[in-house]
């Protein structure tokens, strides 16, 4: 994503796809909700007080639980 953003000016989508999207924001990671909601159909937003940019390594149980709950809600 970082490479594409710096080399292809129109790489970032400008229209939503309608696909249900979940966001998990861990610790001090700087997720910006208003930007995420501009082009995604955010149906789940979860804030965690621990973890960080590498949540899969730092708090795998929190990430796995959130992923399970999100996909379980789509049944």
Short mmCIF file of N, CA, C and O in Angstrom, two decimals:
data_model
loop_
_atom_site.label_atom_id
_atom_site.label_comp_id
_atom_site.label_asym_id
_atom_site.label_seq_id
_atom_site.Cartn_x
_atom_site.Cartn_y
_atom_site.Cartn_z
N UNK A 1 0.81 -1.19 0.00
CA UNK A 1 0.00 0.00 0.00
C UNK A 1 0.86 1.26 0.00
O UNK A 1 0.55 2.21 -0.70
N UNK A 2 1.95 1.25 0.77
CA UNK A 2 2.79 2.44 0.85
C UNK A 2 3.46 2.73 -0.50
O UNK A 2 3.52 3.88 -0.93
N UNK A 3 3.94 1.68 -1.16
CA UNK A 3 4.57 1.86 -2.47
C UNK A 3 3.55 2.41 -3.47
O UNK A 3 3.82 3.37 -4.18
N UNK A 4 2.38 1.78 -3.52
CA UNK A 4 1.36 2.19 -4.47
C UNK A 4 0.93 3.64 -4.23
O UNK A 4 0.76 4.41 -5.18
N UNK A 5 0.74 4.01 -2.97
CA UNK A 5 0.34 5.39 -2.67
C UNK A 5 1.35 6.41 -3.13
O UNK A 5 1.00 7.52 -3.51
N UNK A 6 2.63 6.05 -3.10
CA UNK A 6 3.65 7.02 -3.49
C UNK A 6 3.96 6.99 -4.99
O UNK A 6 4.59 7.91 -5.50
N UNK A 7 3.53 5.96 -5.71
CA UNK A 7 3.87 5.85 -7.12
C UNK A 7 2.68 5.89 -8.07
O UNK A 7 2.84 6.17 -9.26
N UNK A 8 1.51 5.60 -7.59
CA UNK A 8 0.32 5.61 -8.44
C UNK A 8 -0.72 6.51 -7.77
O UNK A 8 -1.33 6.12 -6.79
N UNK A 9 -0.89 7.73 -8.26
CA UNK A 9 -1.73 8.71 -7.57
C UNK A 9 -3.18 8.28 -7.37
O UNK A 9 -3.81 8.67 -6.41
N UNK A 10 -3.73 7.47 -8.26
CA UNK A 10 -5.14 7.09 -8.11
C UNK A 10 -5.32 5.66 -7.61
O UNK A 10 -6.35 5.05 -7.81
N UNK A 11 -4.30 5.13 -6.92
CA UNK A 11 -4.39 3.75 -6.41
C UNK A 11 -5.46 3.61 -5.35
O UNK A 11 -6.19 2.63 -5.32
N UNK A 12 -5.58 4.57 -4.46
CA UNK A 12 -6.54 4.47 -3.36
C UNK A 12 -7.96 4.57 -3.91
O UNK A 12 -8.28 5.49 -4.65
N UNK A 13 -8.84 3.63 -3.57
CA UNK A 13 -10.20 3.66 -4.11
C UNK A 13 -10.95 4.92 -3.69
O UNK A 13 -10.77 5.42 -2.60
N UNK A 14 -11.80 5.40 -4.57
CA UNK A 14 -12.58 6.60 -4.27
C UNK A 14 -14.07 6.28 -4.12
O UNK A 14 -14.84 7.15 -3.76
N UNK A 15 -14.45 5.04 -4.41
CA UNK A 15 -15.85 4.63 -4.26
C UNK A 15 -15.90 3.35 -3.45
O UNK A 15 -15.03 2.49 -3.58
N UNK A 16 -16.90 3.23 -2.61
CA UNK A 16 -17.04 2.05 -1.78
C UNK A 16 -17.49 0.84 -2.58
O UNK A 16 -18.19 0.97 -3.58
N UNK A 17 -17.12 -0.33 -2.11
CA UNK A 17 -17.51 -1.57 -2.79
C UNK A 17 -18.76 -2.17 -2.18
O UNK A 17 -19.37 -3.06 -2.78
N UNK A 18 -19.13 -1.75 -0.99
CA UNK A 18 -20.28 -2.32 -0.32
C UNK A 18 -19.95 -3.57 0.49
O UNK A 18 -20.81 -4.12 1.16
N UNK A 19 -18.71 -4.02 0.42
CA UNK A 19 -18.30 -5.22 1.16
C UNK A 19 -18.20 -4.89 2.65
O UNK A 19 -17.55 -3.92 3.02
N UNK A 20 -18.86 -5.67 3.51
CA UNK A 20 -18.76 -5.42 4.95
C UNK A 20 -17.30 -5.48 5.41
O UNK A 20 -16.57 -6.41 5.07
N UNK A 21 -16.89 -4.48 6.16
CA UNK A 21 -15.50 -4.36 6.59
C UNK A 21 -15.44 -4.18 8.10
O UNK A 21 -16.27 -3.48 8.68
N UNK A 22 -14.44 -4.81 8.72
CA UNK A 22 -14.20 -4.64 10.15
C UNK A 22 -12.83 -4.00 10.34
O UNK A 22 -11.90 -4.28 9.60
N UNK A 23 -12.73 -3.15 11.35
CA UNK A 23 -11.46 -2.51 11.70
C UNK A 23 -11.18 -2.80 13.16
O UNK A 23 -12.06 -2.61 14.01
N UNK A 24 -9.98 -3.26 13.43
CA UNK A 24 -9.54 -3.46 14.81
C UNK A 24 -8.38 -2.50 15.05
O UNK A 24 -7.37 -2.58 14.37
N UNK A 25 -8.55 -1.59 15.97
CA UNK A 25 -7.53 -0.59 16.27
C UNK A 25 -6.87 -0.96 17.60
O UNK A 25 -7.52 -0.96 18.64
N UNK A 26 -5.59 -1.27 17.55
CA UNK A 26 -4.87 -1.77 18.72
C UNK A 26 -3.98 -0.70 19.34
O UNK A 26 -3.17 -0.08 18.65
N UNK A 27 -4.10 -0.53 20.64
CA UNK A 27 -3.21 0.33 21.42
C UNK A 27 -3.05 1.71 20.85
O UNK A 27 -4.02 2.43 20.65
N UNK A 28 -1.83 2.06 20.58
CA UNK A 28 -1.51 3.40 20.10
C UNK A 28 -1.46 3.51 18.58
O UNK A 28 -0.98 4.49 18.04
N UNK A 29 -1.92 2.48 17.87
CA UNK A 29 -1.92 2.53 16.41
C UNK A 29 -2.84 3.66 15.96
O UNK A 29 -3.90 3.88 16.54
N UNK A 30 -2.44 4.37 14.94
CA UNK A 30 -3.16 5.57 14.52
C UNK A 30 -4.13 5.28 13.38
O UNK A 30 -3.92 5.69 12.25
N UNK A 31 -5.19 4.55 13.64
CA UNK A 31 -6.22 4.34 12.63
C UNK A 31 -7.14 5.55 12.63
O UNK A 31 -7.54 6.02 13.68
N UNK A 32 -7.46 6.05 11.47
CA UNK A 32 -8.31 7.23 11.36
C UNK A 32 -9.67 6.79 10.84
O UNK A 32 -9.85 6.45 9.68
N UNK A 33 -10.64 6.81 11.72
CA UNK A 33 -11.96 6.27 11.40
C UNK A 33 -12.63 6.98 10.23
O UNK A 33 -13.19 6.35 9.35
N UNK A 34 -12.57 8.29 10.20
CA UNK A 34 -13.28 9.00 9.13
C UNK A 34 -12.74 8.66 7.75
O UNK A 34 -13.48 8.62 6.78
N UNK A 35 -11.44 8.40 7.63
CA UNK A 35 -10.87 7.99 6.34
C UNK A 35 -11.30 6.58 5.99
O UNK A 35 -11.61 6.28 4.85
N UNK A 36 -11.30 5.70 6.98
CA UNK A 36 -11.70 4.31 6.73
C UNK A 36 -13.15 4.25 6.26
O UNK A 36 -13.49 3.46 5.38
N UNK A 37 -13.99 5.08 6.84
CA UNK A 37 -15.41 5.03 6.51
C UNK A 37 -15.75 5.72 5.19
O UNK A 37 -16.84 5.52 4.66
N UNK A 38 -14.84 6.48 4.62
CA UNK A 38 -15.11 7.17 3.36
C UNK A 38 -15.29 6.19 2.21
O UNK A 38 -16.13 6.41 1.33
N UNK A 39 -14.50 5.13 2.15
CA UNK A 39 -14.54 4.22 1.00
C UNK A 39 -14.78 2.77 1.40
O UNK A 39 -14.69 1.89 0.56
N UNK A 40 -15.07 2.51 2.66
CA UNK A 40 -15.35 1.16 3.13
C UNK A 40 -16.70 1.12 3.81
O UNK A 40 -17.16 2.12 4.37
N UNK A 41 -17.33 -0.02 3.79
CA UNK A 41 -18.59 -0.21 4.50
C UNK A 41 -18.24 -0.80 5.87
O UNK A 41 -18.26 -2.01 6.06
N UNK A 42 -17.86 0.07 6.80
CA UNK A 42 -17.41 -0.38 8.12
C UNK A 42 -18.62 -0.77 8.94
O UNK A 42 -19.46 0.06 9.27
N UNK A 43 -18.71 -2.06 9.26
CA UNK A 43 -19.82 -2.57 10.05
C UNK A 43 -19.37 -2.95 11.46
O UNK A 43 -20.20 -3.23 12.32
N UNK A 44 -18.07 -2.96 11.67
CA UNK A 44 -17.52 -3.28 13.00
C UNK A 44 -16.24 -2.48 13.21
O UNK A 44 -15.34 -2.52 12.38
N UNK A 45 -16.18 -1.76 14.30
CA UNK A 45 -14.98 -1.00 14.67
C UNK A 45 -14.68 -1.35 16.12
O UNK A 45 -15.49 -1.10 17.00
N UNK A 46 -13.51 -1.93 16.36
CA UNK A 46 -13.15 -2.35 17.70
C UNK A 46 -11.88 -1.63 18.15
O UNK A 46 -10.88 -1.63 17.41
N UNK A 47 -11.91 -1.02 19.31
CA UNK A 47 -10.75 -0.37 19.90
C UNK A 47 -10.19 -1.26 21.01
O UNK A 47 -10.95 -1.70 21.88
N UNK A 48 -8.90 -1.53 20.96
CA UNK A 48 -8.24 -2.30 22.01
C UNK A 48 -7.23 -1.41 22.71
O UNK A 48 -6.57 -0.58 22.07
N UNK A 49 -7.08 -1.56 24.02
CA UNK A 49 -6.16 -0.71 24.78
C UNK A 49 -4.74 -1.27 24.81
O UNK A 49 -3.84 -0.64 25.35
N UNK A 50 -4.54 -2.44 24.25
CA UNK A 50 -3.18 -2.98 24.16
C UNK A 50 -2.97 -3.58 22.79
O UNK A 50 -3.89 -3.70 22.01
N UNK A 51 -1.73 -3.94 22.53
CA UNK A 51 -1.37 -4.38 21.19
C UNK A 51 -0.78 -3.20 20.45
O UNK A 51 -0.48 -2.16 21.03
N UNK A 52 -0.63 -3.33 19.18
CA UNK A 52 -0.06 -2.25 18.38
C UNK A 52 -0.10 -2.63 16.91
O UNK A 52 -0.92 -3.43 16.48
N UNK A 53 0.81 -2.08 16.15
CA UNK A 53 0.84 -2.27 14.71
C UNK A 53 1.02 -3.74 14.34
O UNK A 53 0.54 -4.18 13.30
N UNK A 54 1.69 -4.50 15.17
CA UNK A 54 1.92 -5.92 14.92
C UNK A 54 1.06 -6.76 15.86
O UNK A 54 1.56 -7.64 16.57
N UNK A 55 -0.23 -6.52 15.87
CA UNK A 55 -1.15 -7.17 16.81
C UNK A 55 -1.11 -8.69 16.71
O UNK A 55 -1.26 -9.37 17.72
N UNK A 56 -0.91 -9.23 15.53
CA UNK A 56 -0.87 -10.68 15.38
C UNK A 56 0.26 -11.30 16.19
O UNK A 56 0.16 -12.44 16.64
N UNK A 57 1.32 -10.56 16.41
CA UNK A 57 2.44 -11.04 17.23
C UNK A 57 2.30 -10.62 18.68
O UNK A 57 2.70 -11.34 19.59
N UNK A 58 1.73 -9.44 18.90
CA UNK A 58 1.68 -8.87 20.25
C UNK A 58 0.50 -9.39 21.09
O UNK A 58 0.66 -9.66 22.27
N UNK A 59 -0.66 -9.48 20.48
CA UNK A 59 -1.87 -9.93 21.20
C UNK A 59 -2.71 -10.83 20.28
O UNK A 59 -3.85 -10.51 19.92
N UNK A 60 -2.16 -11.97 19.89
CA UNK A 60 -2.86 -12.82 18.92
C UNK A 60 -4.24 -13.27 19.37
O UNK A 60 -5.15 -13.41 18.55
N UNK A 61 -4.43 -13.45 20.68
CA UNK A 61 -5.73 -13.89 21.17
C UNK A 61 -6.80 -12.82 20.95
O UNK A 61 -7.95 -13.14 20.63
N UNK A 62 -6.45 -11.55 21.09
CA UNK A 62 -7.41 -10.47 20.85
C UNK A 62 -7.77 -10.38 19.37
O UNK A 62 -8.94 -10.25 19.01
N UNK A 63 -6.76 -10.44 18.52
CA UNK A 63 -7.00 -10.35 17.08
C UNK A 63 -7.84 -11.53 16.60
O UNK A 63 -8.83 -11.34 15.90
N UNK A 64 -7.47 -12.73 17.00
CA UNK A 64 -8.22 -13.92 16.57
C UNK A 64 -9.67 -13.86 17.04
O UNK A 64 -10.59 -14.19 16.29
N UNK A 65 -9.88 -13.43 18.27
CA UNK A 65 -11.24 -13.32 18.78
C UNK A 65 -12.07 -12.32 18.01
O UNK A 65 -13.25 -12.56 17.71
N UNK A 66 -11.46 -11.19 17.66
CA UNK A 66 -12.18 -10.16 16.91
C UNK A 66 -12.52 -10.64 15.51
O UNK A 66 -13.62 -10.42 15.02
N UNK A 67 -11.57 -11.33 14.86
CA UNK A 67 -11.82 -11.87 13.52
C UNK A 67 -12.95 -12.90 13.57
O UNK A 67 -13.85 -12.89 12.73
N UNK A 68 -12.93 -13.78 14.57
CA UNK A 68 -13.99 -14.79 14.72
C UNK A 68 -15.36 -14.13 14.90
O UNK A 68 -16.35 -14.54 14.28
N UNK A 69 -15.42 -13.13 15.76
CA UNK A 69 -16.70 -12.46 16.01
C UNK A 69 -17.22 -11.77 14.75
O UNK A 69 -18.41 -11.81 14.45
N UNK A 70 -16.32 -11.11 14.02
CA UNK A 70 -16.74 -10.41 12.81
C UNK A 70 -17.31 -11.40 11.78
O UNK A 70 -18.42 -11.22 11.29
N UNK A 71 -16.55 -12.43 11.47
CA UNK A 71 -17.04 -13.37 10.46
C UNK A 71 -18.24 -14.17 10.95
O UNK A 71 -19.12 -14.52 10.15
N UNK A 72 -18.30 -14.42 12.24
CA UNK A 72 -19.48 -15.08 12.80
C UNK A 72 -20.74 -14.25 12.64
O UNK A 72 -21.83 -14.78 12.45
N UNK A 73 -20.59 -12.93 12.67
CA UNK A 73 -21.74 -12.04 12.54
C UNK A 73 -22.26 -11.99 11.10
O UNK A 73 -23.37 -11.52 10.86
N UNK A 74 -21.50 -12.47 10.14
CA UNK A 74 -21.90 -12.42 8.74
C UNK A 74 -22.70 -13.64 8.29
O UNK A 74 -23.15 -13.72 7.17
N UNK A 75 -22.86 -14.60 9.20
CA UNK A 75 -23.58 -15.83 8.82
C UNK A 75 -25.05 -15.56 8.67
O UNK A 75 -25.68 -14.82 9.25
#
